[in-house]
Amino acid sequence: MPSIARLLFASLVVSALAGCATPPPADDPEAVAEFNETNDPLEPTNRVFYKVNEAIDTYALKPAAQAYRFVTPQSVRDGIHNVLVNLTTPVLLTNDIAQGKPRRAGDTTMRFLINTTVGVAGIFDVASDWGYPAHDTDFGVTLALWGVPAGPFLFLPVLGPSDPRDAVGFGVNIAMDPFTWVGQGEIVTALNWSRFVVSALDARERVLDTVDQIKKTALDPYATFRSLYRQHREAQIEETRNDNRTTIPVWFPQAAAAAGTPENP
Amino acid sequence: MLTRRTVLTVMGALGVIVAAPPIAFAQSAGAAPAFVKQTADQLVEIVNGPGTPQEKRPRLLKVIDSAVDVEGIARFCLGAFWQRATPEQQREYIELFHDVLLNNITGKLGDYRGVAFTMGRTTPRGETDAVNTLVTRPNAQPANVDWIVSNAASNPKVVDVVAEGTSLRLTQRSDYASYLHRNNNSVAALIEAMRHQVASFGSG
């Protein structure tokens, strides 16, 4: 998917050159506080890209996702989703390690081993039932844990809500993925694109109802998506930060006690 | 930037706005989970019970009105504009907000058939308690839902619902703030838009 990365870079440049939101007058402290909290200095440009994405979504992505939902039963879609998640293992594991979260890295490794074998190439998520819960992470979260600030809000073409930290994270995530680099030739390219297309269908299908609901109930869907994206990312980062489970297994009680770790309930 | 600290500060601030007596807070630890469980049980019973969404609406209304601080949430969502609104506008806004909230819940009823929940831990957050629940429903990932409860001991009310880290109150507030910003900060325009929203409910 290097073309996506190129598109992303182009959009960043365009964003930087295009119009900026006018800050409110300094004698209105409430308005200034609101403006700073929103942290969306590129709002006019962002809204243009929001409209572009809306058009792409209305005429291409959403109908495709609806068709995907129509022709496949839920159980098949779940299986496909699980396979896609399993394929992200190398990226997940690299980020878990970069975040200094050994227990999460262990979960990711065990999930891959169990789901790829017992779960038949990742179709069935057996590992969750066996005590290795799924988690989602990316290099944007890693950067956040390294102390990189999010920066202003960005609405990117195709990719949607983001910020400079997450945009960089997105690019690095792709670079981390061995499937980006492994192999040459038409078959590999075709497989990579198939995976990309199916991932897009899967991601869009899973939020069909939610997005419809938000668009129906929000007076300003752009602002609502902006707020939801920020809050969700913040929650995801905090959840990762606070995941300090020990790496001592529960079946090793003496060491757990010696380390002063409370026994698992 | 909307940091966790900001969220907490804002939530703390709301606790002051709704004037939760500090004495109540001290005794609240046991009361909040019981209150949330009772409210959620009532909601689950309505959602999973028989009847069309329209038939369920009056029963939902009863639960919402007794358990949720709708007026407090409405005032929070209008932010600084609450003070700028005329008493007439304030009255009308709260009425509409009430309808919008109920419509949003009624509109989602179909999706939540078969919903169940398990109680999680309760964490004090300033003047309020955050009661965690894990909400499960068929064909969907389990979702972490936090119920922010004020005044747990004497007169408990839900002041916010945080689903997977996203606060209902903050999201609604940013929606209204942005709408106002783009409509000359006119509360009248917001009320008009809400009226239109309520009138068109069910037709699309």
CSV table of C-alpha atoms in Angstrom, one decimal:
chain,number,residue,atom,x,y,z
A,1,MET,CA,0.0,0.0,0.0
A,2,PRO,CA,2.8,2.5,-0.6
A,3,SER,CA,0.4,4.6,-2.8
A,4,ILE,CA,-1.7,5.2,0.2
A,5,ALA,CA,1.3,6.6,2.1
A,6,ARG,CA,2.0,8.9,-0.9
A,7,LEU,CA,-1.6,10.1,-0.9
A,8,LEU,CA,-1.3,10.7,2.8
A,9,PHE,CA,1.8,12.8,2.4
A,10,ALA,CA,0.3,14.8,-0.4
A,11,SER,CA,-2.7,15.5,1.7
A,12,LEU,CA,-0.6,16.7,4.6
A,13,VAL,CA,1.2,19.1,2.3
A,14,VAL,CA,-2.2,20.4,0.9
A,15,SER,CA,-3.5,20.7,4.4
A,16,ALA,CA,-0.6,22.8,5.5
A,17,LEU,CA,-0.9,25.1,2.5
A,18,ALA,CA,-4.6,25.6,2.6
A,19,GLY,CA,-6.8,27.9,4.7
A,20,CYS,CA,-6.8,28.2,8.4
A,21,ALA,CA,-9.6,28.8,10.8
A,22,THR,CA,-9.8,32.4,12.2
A,23,PRO,CA,-9.2,32.5,15.9
A,24,PRO,CA,-11.9,34.3,17.9
A,25,PRO,CA,-11.1,37.8,19.3
A,26,ALA,CA,-9.0,37.8,22.4
A,27,ASP,CA,-11.6,39.7,24.4
A,28,ASP,CA,-13.9,36.7,24.4
A,29,PRO,CA,-12.1,34.3,26.8
A,30,GLU,CA,-14.8,31.6,26.6
A,31,ALA,CA,-14.6,31.5,22.8
A,32,VAL,CA,-10.8,31.4,22.9
A,33,ALA,CA,-10.9,28.5,25.4
A,34,GLU,CA,-13.4,26.7,23.2
A,35,PHE,CA,-11.2,27.3,20.2
A,36,ASN,CA,-8.1,26.0,21.9
A,37,GLU,CA,-9.9,22.9,23.2
A,38,THR,CA,-11.2,22.1,19.8
A,39,ASN,CA,-7.6,22.5,18.5
A,40,ASP,CA,-8.7,22.4,14.9
A,41,PRO,CA,-6.9,25.3,13.3
A,42,LEU,CA,-7.3,23.7,9.8
A,43,GLU,CA,-11.0,23.3,10.2
A,44,PRO,CA,-12.0,24.9,6.8
A,45,THR,CA,-9.6,22.5,5.0
A,46,ASN,CA,-10.6,19.6,7.2
A,47,ARG,CA,-14.3,20.2,6.3
A,48,VAL,CA,-13.5,20.1,2.6
A,49,PHE,CA,-11.9,16.7,3.1
A,50,TYR,CA,-14.8,15.6,5.2
A,51,LYS,CA,-17.1,16.4,2.3
A,52,VAL,CA,-14.8,14.6,-0.1
A,53,ASN,CA,-14.9,11.5,2.1
A,54,GLU,CA,-18.6,11.7,2.5
A,55,ALA,CA,-18.9,11.6,-1.3
A,56,ILE,CA,-16.5,8.6,-1.5
A,57,ASP,CA,-18.4,6.9,1.2
A,58,THR,CA,-21.8,7.5,-0.2
A,59,TYR,CA,-21.0,6.4,-3.7
A,60,ALA,CA,-18.4,3.7,-3.1
A,61,LEU,CA,-17.5,2.5,0.4
A,62,LYS,CA,-20.9,2.4,2.0
A,63,PRO,CA,-22.7,0.6,-0.8
A,64,ALA,CA,-19.8,-1.9,-1.0
A,65,ALA,CA,-20.0,-2.5,2.7
A,66,GLN,CA,-23.8,-2.9,2.5
A,67,ALA,CA,-23.4,-5.4,-0.4
A,68,TYR,CA,-20.7,-7.3,1.7
A,69,ARG,CA,-23.2,-7.5,4.6
A,70,PHE,CA,-26.0,-8.6,2.2
A,71,VAL,CA,-24.1,-11.5,0.6
A,72,THR,CA,-22.3,-12.9,3.7
A,73,PRO,CA,-23.7,-14.3,6.9
A,74,GLN,CA,-22.5,-12.8,10.2
A,75,SER,CA,-20.5,-16.0,11.0
A,76,VAL,CA,-18.5,-15.7,7.7
A,77,ARG,CA,-17.8,-12.0,8.4
A,78,ASP,CA,-16.6,-12.8,11.9
A,79,GLY,CA,-14.3,-15.4,10.5
A,80,ILE,CA,-12.9,-13.0,7.9
A,81,HIS,CA,-12.4,-10.3,10.5
A,82,ASN,CA,-10.5,-12.8,12.7
A,83,VAL,CA,-8.2,-13.7,9.9
A,84,LEU,CA,-7.5,-10.1,9.1
A,85,VAL,CA,-6.7,-9.4,12.8
A,86,ASN,CA,-4.5,-12.4,12.9
A,87,LEU,CA,-2.5,-11.1,9.9
A,88,THR,CA,-1.8,-7.9,11.8
A,89,THR,CA,0.2,-9.9,14.4
A,90,PRO,CA,3.7,-8.7,13.4
A,91,VAL,CA,2.6,-5.0,13.6
A,92,LEU,CA,0.7,-5.5,16.9
A,93,LEU,CA,3.7,-7.4,18.5
A,94,THR,CA,6.2,-4.8,17.4
A,95,ASN,CA,4.1,-2.0,18.9
A,96,ASP,CA,3.5,-4.0,22.1
A,97,ILE,CA,7.2,-4.3,22.5
A,98,ALA,CA,7.9,-0.7,21.6
A,99,GLN,CA,5.4,0.3,24.2
A,100,GLY,CA,7.1,-1.8,26.9
A,101,LYS,CA,4.1,-3.9,27.5
A,102,PRO,CA,5.4,-7.5,27.9
A,103,ARG,CA,2.1,-9.0,28.9
A,104,ARG,CA,0.4,-7.5,25.9
A,105,ALA,CA,3.2,-8.8,23.7
A,106,GLY,CA,2.7,-12.2,25.3
A,107,ASP,CA,-1.0,-12.1,24.6
A,108,THR,CA,-0.3,-11.2,21.0
A,109,THR,CA,2.2,-14.1,20.6
A,110,MET,CA,0.0,-16.6,22.2
A,111,ARG,CA,-3.1,-15.5,20.2
A,112,PHE,CA,-1.1,-15.9,17.0
A,113,LEU,CA,0.1,-19.4,17.9
A,114,ILE,CA,-3.3,-20.6,19.1
A,115,ASN,CA,-5.5,-19.0,16.5
A,116,THR,CA,-3.3,-19.9,13.6
A,117,THR,CA,-3.3,-23.6,14.6
A,118,VAL,CA,-6.3,-24.5,16.7
A,119,GLY,CA,-8.2,-21.6,15.2
A,120,VAL,CA,-7.6,-22.8,11.7
A,121,ALA,CA,-5.5,-20.1,10.1
A,122,GLY,CA,-7.0,-17.5,12.3
A,123,ILE,CA,-10.7,-18.0,11.4
A,124,PHE,CA,-11.8,-18.8,14.9
A,125,ASP,CA,-10.7,-16.7,17.9
A,126,VAL,CA,-10.0,-19.6,20.3
A,127,ALA,CA,-7.4,-17.6,22.2
A,128,SER,CA,-9.9,-15.2,23.7
A,129,ASP,CA,-11.7,-18.1,25.4
A,130,TRP,CA,-8.4,-19.5,26.6
A,131,GLY,CA,-7.4,-16.3,28.5
A,132,TYR,CA,-5.5,-14.3,25.9
A,133,PRO,CA,-7.8,-11.4,25.2
A,134,ALA,CA,-7.6,-9.4,22.1
A,135,HIS,CA,-6.3,-5.8,22.1
A,136,ASP,CA,-5.9,-3.3,19.3
A,137,THR,CA,-2.9,-0.9,19.1
A,138,ASP,CA,-0.9,0.9,16.5
A,139,PHE,CA,2.2,3.2,16.2
A,140,GLY,CA,0.1,6.3,17.0
A,141,VAL,CA,-0.5,4.8,20.5
A,142,THR,CA,3.2,4.0,20.8
A,143,LEU,CA,4.1,7.6,19.9
A,144,ALA,CA,1.6,8.8,22.5
A,145,LEU,CA,3.2,6.6,25.2
A,146,TRP,CA,6.6,8.0,24.2
A,147,GLY,CA,5.3,11.4,25.0
A,148,VAL,CA,4.6,12.8,21.5
A,149,PRO,CA,1.6,15.2,21.6
A,150,ALA,CA,-1.3,14.6,19.3
A,151,GLY,CA,-1.2,18.0,17.6
A,152,PRO,CA,-4.1,19.6,15.8
A,153,PHE,CA,-7.0,17.7,14.4
A,154,LEU,CA,-6.7,16.5,10.8
A,155,PHE,CA,-9.4,15.1,8.6
A,156,LEU,CA,-7.5,13.1,5.9
A,157,PRO,CA,-8.8,12.1,2.5
A,158,VAL,CA,-9.9,8.4,2.5
A,159,LEU,CA,-8.5,7.8,6.0
A,160,GLY,CA,-10.8,10.1,7.9
A,161,PRO,CA,-10.3,11.7,11.3
A,162,SER,CA,-6.6,11.8,12.5
A,163,ASP,CA,-3.9,14.1,13.8
A,164,PRO,CA,-0.2,14.5,12.9
A,165,ARG,CA,0.8,11.9,15.5
A,166,ASP,CA,-1.7,9.3,14.2
A,167,ALA,CA,-1.0,10.1,10.6
A,168,VAL,CA,2.7,9.4,11.2
A,169,GLY,CA,1.7,6.3,13.2
A,170,PHE,CA,-0.4,5.1,10.2
A,171,GLY,CA,2.6,5.4,7.9
A,172,VAL,CA,5.0,3.7,10.3
A,173,ASN,CA,2.4,0.9,10.9
A,174,ILE,CA,2.4,0.2,7.1
A,175,ALA,CA,6.2,0.2,7.1
A,176,MET,CA,6.3,-2.2,10.0
A,177,ASP,CA,4.1,-4.7,8.2
A,178,PRO,CA,6.2,-7.4,6.7
A,179,PHE,CA,3.5,-7.9,4.0
A,180,THR,CA,4.5,-4.4,2.7
A,181,TRP,CA,8.0,-5.7,1.9
A,182,VAL,CA,7.8,-9.4,1.5
A,183,GLY,CA,7.9,-10.9,-2.0
A,184,GLN,CA,7.7,-9.4,-5.5
A,185,GLY,CA,5.5,-10.0,-8.4
A,186,GLU,CA,1.9,-9.9,-9.5
A,187,ILE,CA,0.5,-12.5,-7.1
A,188,VAL,CA,1.9,-10.9,-4.0
A,189,THR,CA,0.7,-7.5,-5.2
A,190,ALA,CA,-2.8,-8.9,-5.9
A,191,LEU,CA,-2.9,-10.6,-2.5
A,192,ASN,CA,-1.9,-7.4,-0.7
A,193,TRP,CA,-4.5,-5.4,-2.5
A,194,SER,CA,-7.2,-8.0,-1.8
A,195,ARG,CA,-6.3,-7.8,1.9
A,196,PHE,CA,-6.5,-4.1,1.7
A,197,VAL,CA,-9.9,-4.1,0.0
A,198,VAL,CA,-11.3,-6.8,2.4
A,199,SER,CA,-10.0,-4.9,5.4
A,200,ALA,CA,-11.8,-1.7,4.2
A,201,LEU,CA,-15.0,-3.6,3.6
A,202,ASP,CA,-14.7,-5.3,7.0
A,203,ALA,CA,-14.0,-2.0,8.8
A,204,ARG,CA,-16.8,-0.1,7.1
A,205,GLU,CA,-19.3,-2.9,7.6
A,206,ARG,CA,-18.7,-3.1,11.3
A,207,VAL,CA,-19.6,0.6,11.8
A,208,LEU,CA,-22.5,0.8,9.3
A,209,ASP,CA,-25.2,1.2,11.9
A,210,THR,CA,-23.1,3.4,14.2
A,211,VAL,CA,-22.2,5.9,11.5
A,212,ASP,CA,-25.8,6.1,10.3
A,213,GLN,CA,-27.0,6.7,13.8
A,214,ILE,CA,-24.4,9.5,14.4
A,215,LYS,CA,-25.3,11.2,11.1
A,216,LYS,CA,-29.0,11.1,11.9
A,217,THR,CA,-28.7,12.4,15.4
A,218,ALA,CA,-25.8,15.0,15.1
A,219,LEU,CA,-26.5,18.6,14.2
A,220,ASP,CA,-22.9,18.9,13.0
A,221,PRO,CA,-21.6,15.4,12.2
A,222,TYR,CA,-18.1,16.7,11.4
A,223,ALA,CA,-17.8,18.1,15.0
A,224,THR,CA,-19.3,15.0,16.5
A,225,PHE,CA,-16.9,12.7,14.6
A,226,ARG,CA,-14.0,15.0,15.7
A,227,SER,CA,-15.0,14.7,19.3
A,228,LEU,CA,-15.6,11.0,19.2
A,229,TYR,CA,-12.3,10.3,17.5
A,230,ARG,CA,-10.3,12.3,20.1
A,231,GLN,CA,-12.1,10.8,23.0
A,232,HIS,CA,-11.8,7.3,21.7
A,233,ARG,CA,-8.0,7.7,21.0
A,234,GLU,CA,-7.4,9.2,24.4
A,235,ALA,CA,-9.3,6.3,26.0
A,236,GLN,CA,-7.3,3.8,24.0
A,237,ILE,CA,-4.0,5.4,24.9
A,238,GLU,CA,-4.9,5.5,28.6
A,239,GLU,CA,-6.0,1.9,28.6
A,240,THR,CA,-2.7,0.8,27.1
A,241,ARG,CA,-0.8,3.0,29.6
A,242,ASN,CA,-2.6,1.5,32.5
A,243,ASP,CA,-2.2,-2.1,31.4
A,244,ASN,CA,0.6,-3.1,33.8
A,245,ARG,CA,-0.3,-6.7,34.3
A,246,THR,CA,2.6,-8.7,35.5
A,247,THR,CA,4.2,-11.3,33.4
A,248,ILE,CA,4.2,-13.9,36.2
A,249,PRO,CA,1.7,-16.6,35.2
A,250,VAL,CA,-1.1,-17.4,37.6
A,251,TRP,CA,0.1,-21.0,37.9
A,252,PHE,CA,3.3,-19.8,39.5
A,253,PRO,CA,2.0,-18.7,42.9
A,254,GLN,CA,5.3,-18.6,44.9
A,255,ALA,CA,7.0,-16.1,42.6
A,256,ALA,CA,3.9,-14.0,42.4
A,257,ALA,CA,3.7,-13.9,46.2
A,258,ALA,CA,7.4,-13.2,46.5
A,259,ALA,CA,7.1,-10.3,44.1
A,260,GLY,CA,4.3,-8.9,46.3
A,261,THR,CA,1.8,-9.2,43.5
A,262,PRO,CA,-1.8,-9.7,44.7
A,263,GLU,CA,-3.2,-13.1,43.7
A,264,ASN,CA,-5.5,-13.1,40.7
A,265,PRO,CA,-9.1,-13.2,41.7
B,1,MET,CA,-6.5,19.4,23.3
B,2,LEU,CA,-9.0,17.1,25.0
B,3,THR,CA,-7.0,15.2,27.5
B,4,ARG,CA,-8.2,12.8,30.1
B,5,ARG,CA,-7.4,15.5,32.7
B,6,THR,CA,-9.6,18.0,30.9
B,7,VAL,CA,-12.4,15.4,30.8
B,8,LEU,CA,-12.0,14.8,34.5
B,9,THR,CA,-11.9,18.5,35.3
B,10,VAL,CA,-15.0,19.1,33.3
B,11,MET,CA,-16.8,16.2,35.0
B,12,GLY,CA,-15.7,17.5,38.4
B,13,ALA,CA,-17.0,20.9,37.4
B,14,LEU,CA,-20.3,19.5,36.5
B,15,GLY,CA,-20.5,17.9,39.9
B,16,VAL,CA,-20.3,21.4,41.4
B,17,ILE,CA,-22.9,22.7,38.9
B,18,VAL,CA,-25.4,20.1,39.9
B,19,ALA,CA,-24.5,20.9,43.5
B,20,ALA,CA,-23.9,17.5,44.9
B,21,PRO,CA,-23.6,17.9,48.7
B,22,PRO,CA,-20.2,16.7,49.8
B,23,ILE,CA,-21.7,14.7,52.7
B,24,ALA,CA,-23.6,12.6,50.3
B,25,PHE,CA,-20.4,11.7,48.5
B,26,ALA,CA,-18.7,10.3,51.6
B,27,GLN,CA,-21.4,7.7,52.0
B,28,SER,CA,-22.0,7.0,48.3
B,29,ALA,CA,-19.6,4.1,47.7
B,30,GLY,CA,-22.2,1.4,48.2
B,31,ALA,CA,-25.2,3.3,46.8
B,32,ALA,CA,-23.9,4.0,43.3
B,33,PRO,CA,-23.5,0.5,42.0
B,34,ALA,CA,-26.9,-0.6,43.4
B,35,PHE,CA,-28.5,2.4,41.8
B,36,VAL,CA,-26.9,1.7,38.4
B,37,LYS,CA,-27.8,-2.0,38.6
B,38,GLN,CA,-31.4,-1.2,39.3
B,39,THR,CA,-31.6,1.4,36.5
B,40,ALA,CA,-29.8,-0.9,34.0
B,41,ASP,CA,-32.0,-3.8,35.0
B,42,GLN,CA,-35.1,-1.7,34.3
B,43,LEU,CA,-33.7,-0.6,30.9
B,44,VAL,CA,-32.7,-4.2,29.9
B,45,GLU,CA,-36.2,-5.4,30.8
B,46,ILE,CA,-37.8,-2.8,28.6
B,47,VAL,CA,-35.3,-3.3,25.7
B,48,ASN,CA,-35.6,-7.1,25.7
B,49,GLY,CA,-39.4,-7.1,26.5
B,50,PRO,CA,-42.2,-7.4,23.9
B,51,GLY,CA,-43.7,-4.4,22.1
B,52,THR,CA,-42.7,-2.0,19.4
B,53,PRO,CA,-40.3,0.9,20.1
B,54,GLN,CA,-43.2,3.3,20.2
B,55,GLU,CA,-45.0,1.2,22.8
B,56,LYS,CA,-41.8,1.0,24.9
B,57,ARG,CA,-41.3,4.8,24.7
B,58,PRO,CA,-43.5,5.8,27.7
B,59,ARG,CA,-41.9,3.2,29.9
B,60,LEU,CA,-38.4,4.4,28.9
B,61,LEU,CA,-39.5,7.9,29.6
B,62,LYS,CA,-40.4,6.9,33.2
B,63,VAL,CA,-37.0,5.3,33.8
B,64,ILE,CA,-35.1,8.1,32.2
B,65,ASP,CA,-36.9,10.8,34.1
B,66,SER,CA,-36.4,9.2,37.5
B,67,ALA,CA,-32.8,8.1,37.0
B,68,VAL,CA,-31.1,10.6,34.7
B,69,ASP,CA,-30.4,14.3,35.4
B,70,VAL,CA,-31.6,15.3,32.0
B,71,GLU,CA,-31.7,19.0,32.9
B,72,GLY,CA,-28.2,19.0,34.3
B,73,ILE,CA,-26.9,17.3,31.1
B,74,ALA,CA,-28.8,19.7,28.9
B,75,ARG,CA,-27.3,22.7,30.7
B,76,PHE,CA,-23.8,21.2,30.4
B,77,CYS,CA,-24.3,20.6,26.7
B,78,LEU,CA,-25.2,24.2,26.1
B,79,GLY,CA,-22.0,25.4,27.9
B,80,ALA,CA,-21.5,29.1,28.2
B,81,PHE,CA,-24.6,29.7,26.0
B,82,TRP,CA,-26.9,28.7,28.8
B,83,GLN,CA,-26.3,32.1,30.4
B,84,ARG,CA,-26.8,33.9,27.2
B,85,ALA,CA,-30.2,32.2,26.5
B,86,THR,CA,-33.4,33.9,27.6
B,87,PRO,CA,-35.5,32.1,30.3
B,88,GLU,CA,-38.0,31.2,27.5
B,89,GLN,CA,-35.2,29.7,25.4
B,90,GLN,CA,-33.8,27.8,28.3
B,91,ARG,CA,-37.2,26.3,29.0
B,92,GLU,CA,-37.8,25.4,25.3
B,93,TYR,CA,-34.2,24.0,24.9
B,94,ILE,CA,-34.5,21.7,27.9
B,95,GLU,CA,-37.9,20.4,26.6
B,96,LEU,CA,-36.4,19.7,23.2
B,97,PHE,CA,-33.2,18.2,24.7
B,98,HIS,CA,-35.4,15.8,26.6
B,99,ASP,CA,-37.2,14.7,23.4
B,100,VAL,CA,-34.0,14.4,21.4
B,101,LEU,CA,-32.4,12.2,24.1
B,102,LEU,CA,-35.5,10.0,24.2
B,103,ASN,CA,-35.7,9.8,20.4
B,104,ASN,CA,-32.0,8.8,20.3
B,105,ILE,CA,-32.6,5.9,22.7
B,106,THR,CA,-35.8,4.8,21.1
B,107,GLY,CA,-34.1,4.8,17.7
B,108,LYS,CA,-31.5,2.4,19.0
B,109,LEU,CA,-33.9,0.0,20.7
B,110,GLY,CA,-33.9,-2.5,17.7
B,111,ASP,CA,-30.1,-2.8,17.7
B,112,TYR,CA,-30.0,-3.7,21.4
B,113,ARG,CA,-32.4,-6.6,21.4
B,114,GLY,CA,-30.9,-9.4,23.6
B,115,VAL,CA,-28.7,-7.0,25.5
B,116,ALA,CA,-27.2,-8.0,28.8
B,117,PHE,CA,-24.7,-6.5,31.2
B,118,THR,CA,-22.3,-7.4,34.0
B,119,MET,CA,-21.3,-5.0,36.8
B,120,GLY,CA,-17.7,-3.9,37.1
B,121,ARG,CA,-15.9,-1.8,39.6
B,122,THR,CA,-16.9,1.6,40.9
B,123,THR,CA,-14.4,4.4,41.0
B,124,PRO,CA,-14.9,7.8,42.7
B,125,ARG,CA,-14.4,10.7,40.3
B,126,GLY,CA,-14.5,13.9,42.2
B,127,GLU,CA,-18.1,14.5,43.3
B,128,THR,CA,-19.3,11.7,41.2
B,129,ASP,CA,-18.9,7.9,41.1
B,130,ALA,CA,-18.1,6.1,37.8
B,131,VAL,CA,-19.8,2.7,37.8
B,132,ASN,CA,-18.4,0.4,35.1
B,133,THR,CA,-20.5,-2.2,33.3
B,134,LEU,CA,-19.7,-4.5,30.5
B,135,VAL,CA,-22.5,-4.5,28.0
B,136,THR,CA,-22.9,-7.5,25.7
B,137,ARG,CA,-25.3,-8.0,22.8
B,138,PRO,CA,-25.7,-10.5,20.0
B,139,ASN,CA,-23.3,-10.0,17.0
B,140,ALA,CA,-21.3,-7.2,18.6
B,141,GLN,CA,-18.1,-6.8,20.6
B,142,PRO,CA,-18.7,-6.4,24.3
B,143,ALA,CA,-18.6,-2.7,25.2
B,144,ASN,CA,-17.3,-1.0,28.4
B,145,VAL,CA,-19.9,1.4,29.6
B,146,ASP,CA,-19.3,3.7,32.5
B,147,TRP,CA,-22.2,5.3,34.3
B,148,ILE,CA,-21.3,8.6,36.0
B,149,VAL,CA,-23.6,9.0,39.0
B,150,SER,CA,-23.9,12.0,41.2
B,151,ASN,CA,-25.4,12.3,44.7
B,152,ALA,CA,-25.3,8.6,45.1
B,153,ALA,CA,-26.5,8.4,48.8
B,154,SER,CA,-29.5,10.7,48.8
B,155,ASN,CA,-30.8,11.3,45.3
B,156,PRO,CA,-28.7,9.4,42.8
B,157,LYS,CA,-28.9,10.6,39.2
B,158,VAL,CA,-27.0,9.5,36.1
B,159,VAL,CA,-25.1,12.6,34.8
B,160,ASP,CA,-23.2,11.0,32.0
B,161,VAL,CA,-22.7,7.8,30.2
B,162,VAL,CA,-19.2,7.0,28.9
B,163,ALA,CA,-19.2,4.2,26.2
B,164,GLU,CA,-15.7,2.9,25.3
B,165,GLY,CA,-14.2,6.1,26.5
B,166,THR,CA,-16.5,8.4,24.7
B,167,SER,CA,-18.7,10.6,26.9
B,168,LEU,CA,-22.3,11.2,25.7
B,169,ARG,CA,-22.3,14.6,27.4
B,170,LEU,CA,-19.0,15.8,25.9
B,171,THR,CA,-19.8,14.6,22.4
B,172,GLN,CA,-23.2,16.3,22.5
B,173,ARG,CA,-21.7,19.4,23.8
B,174,SER,CA,-19.1,19.7,21.0
B,175,ASP,CA,-21.9,19.0,18.5
B,176,TYR,CA,-23.9,21.9,19.8
B,177,ALA,CA,-20.9,24.2,20.3
B,178,SER,CA,-19.9,23.7,16.7
B,179,TYR,CA,-23.4,24.2,15.4
B,180,LEU,CA,-23.7,27.4,17.4
B,181,HIS,CA,-20.3,28.6,16.2
B,182,ARG,CA,-21.4,28.1,12.6
B,183,ASN,CA,-24.7,29.8,13.1
B,184,ASN,CA,-23.6,33.2,14.5
B,185,ASN,CA,-23.8,31.8,18.1
B,186,SER,CA,-27.5,32.0,17.9
B,187,VAL,CA,-29.3,29.9,20.5
B,188,ALA,CA,-32.5,30.5,18.6
B,189,ALA,CA,-31.0,28.8,15.5
B,190,LEU,CA,-30.0,25.8,17.7
B,191,ILE,CA,-33.5,25.5,19.1
B,192,GLU,CA,-34.9,25.7,15.6
B,193,ALA,CA,-32.6,22.9,14.4
B,194,MET,CA,-33.5,20.8,17.4
B,195,ARG,CA,-37.2,21.4,16.8
B,196,HIS,CA,-36.7,20.3,13.2
B,197,GLN,CA,-34.9,17.2,14.4
B,198,VAL,CA,-37.6,16.2,16.8
B,199,ALA,CA,-40.3,16.8,14.2
B,200,SER,CA,-38.6,14.7,11.6
B,201,PHE,CA,-38.0,11.8,14.0
B,202,GLY,CA,-39.4,8.6,12.7
B,203,SER,CA,-39.9,9.9,9.2
B,204,GLY,CA,-36.4,9.1,8.1
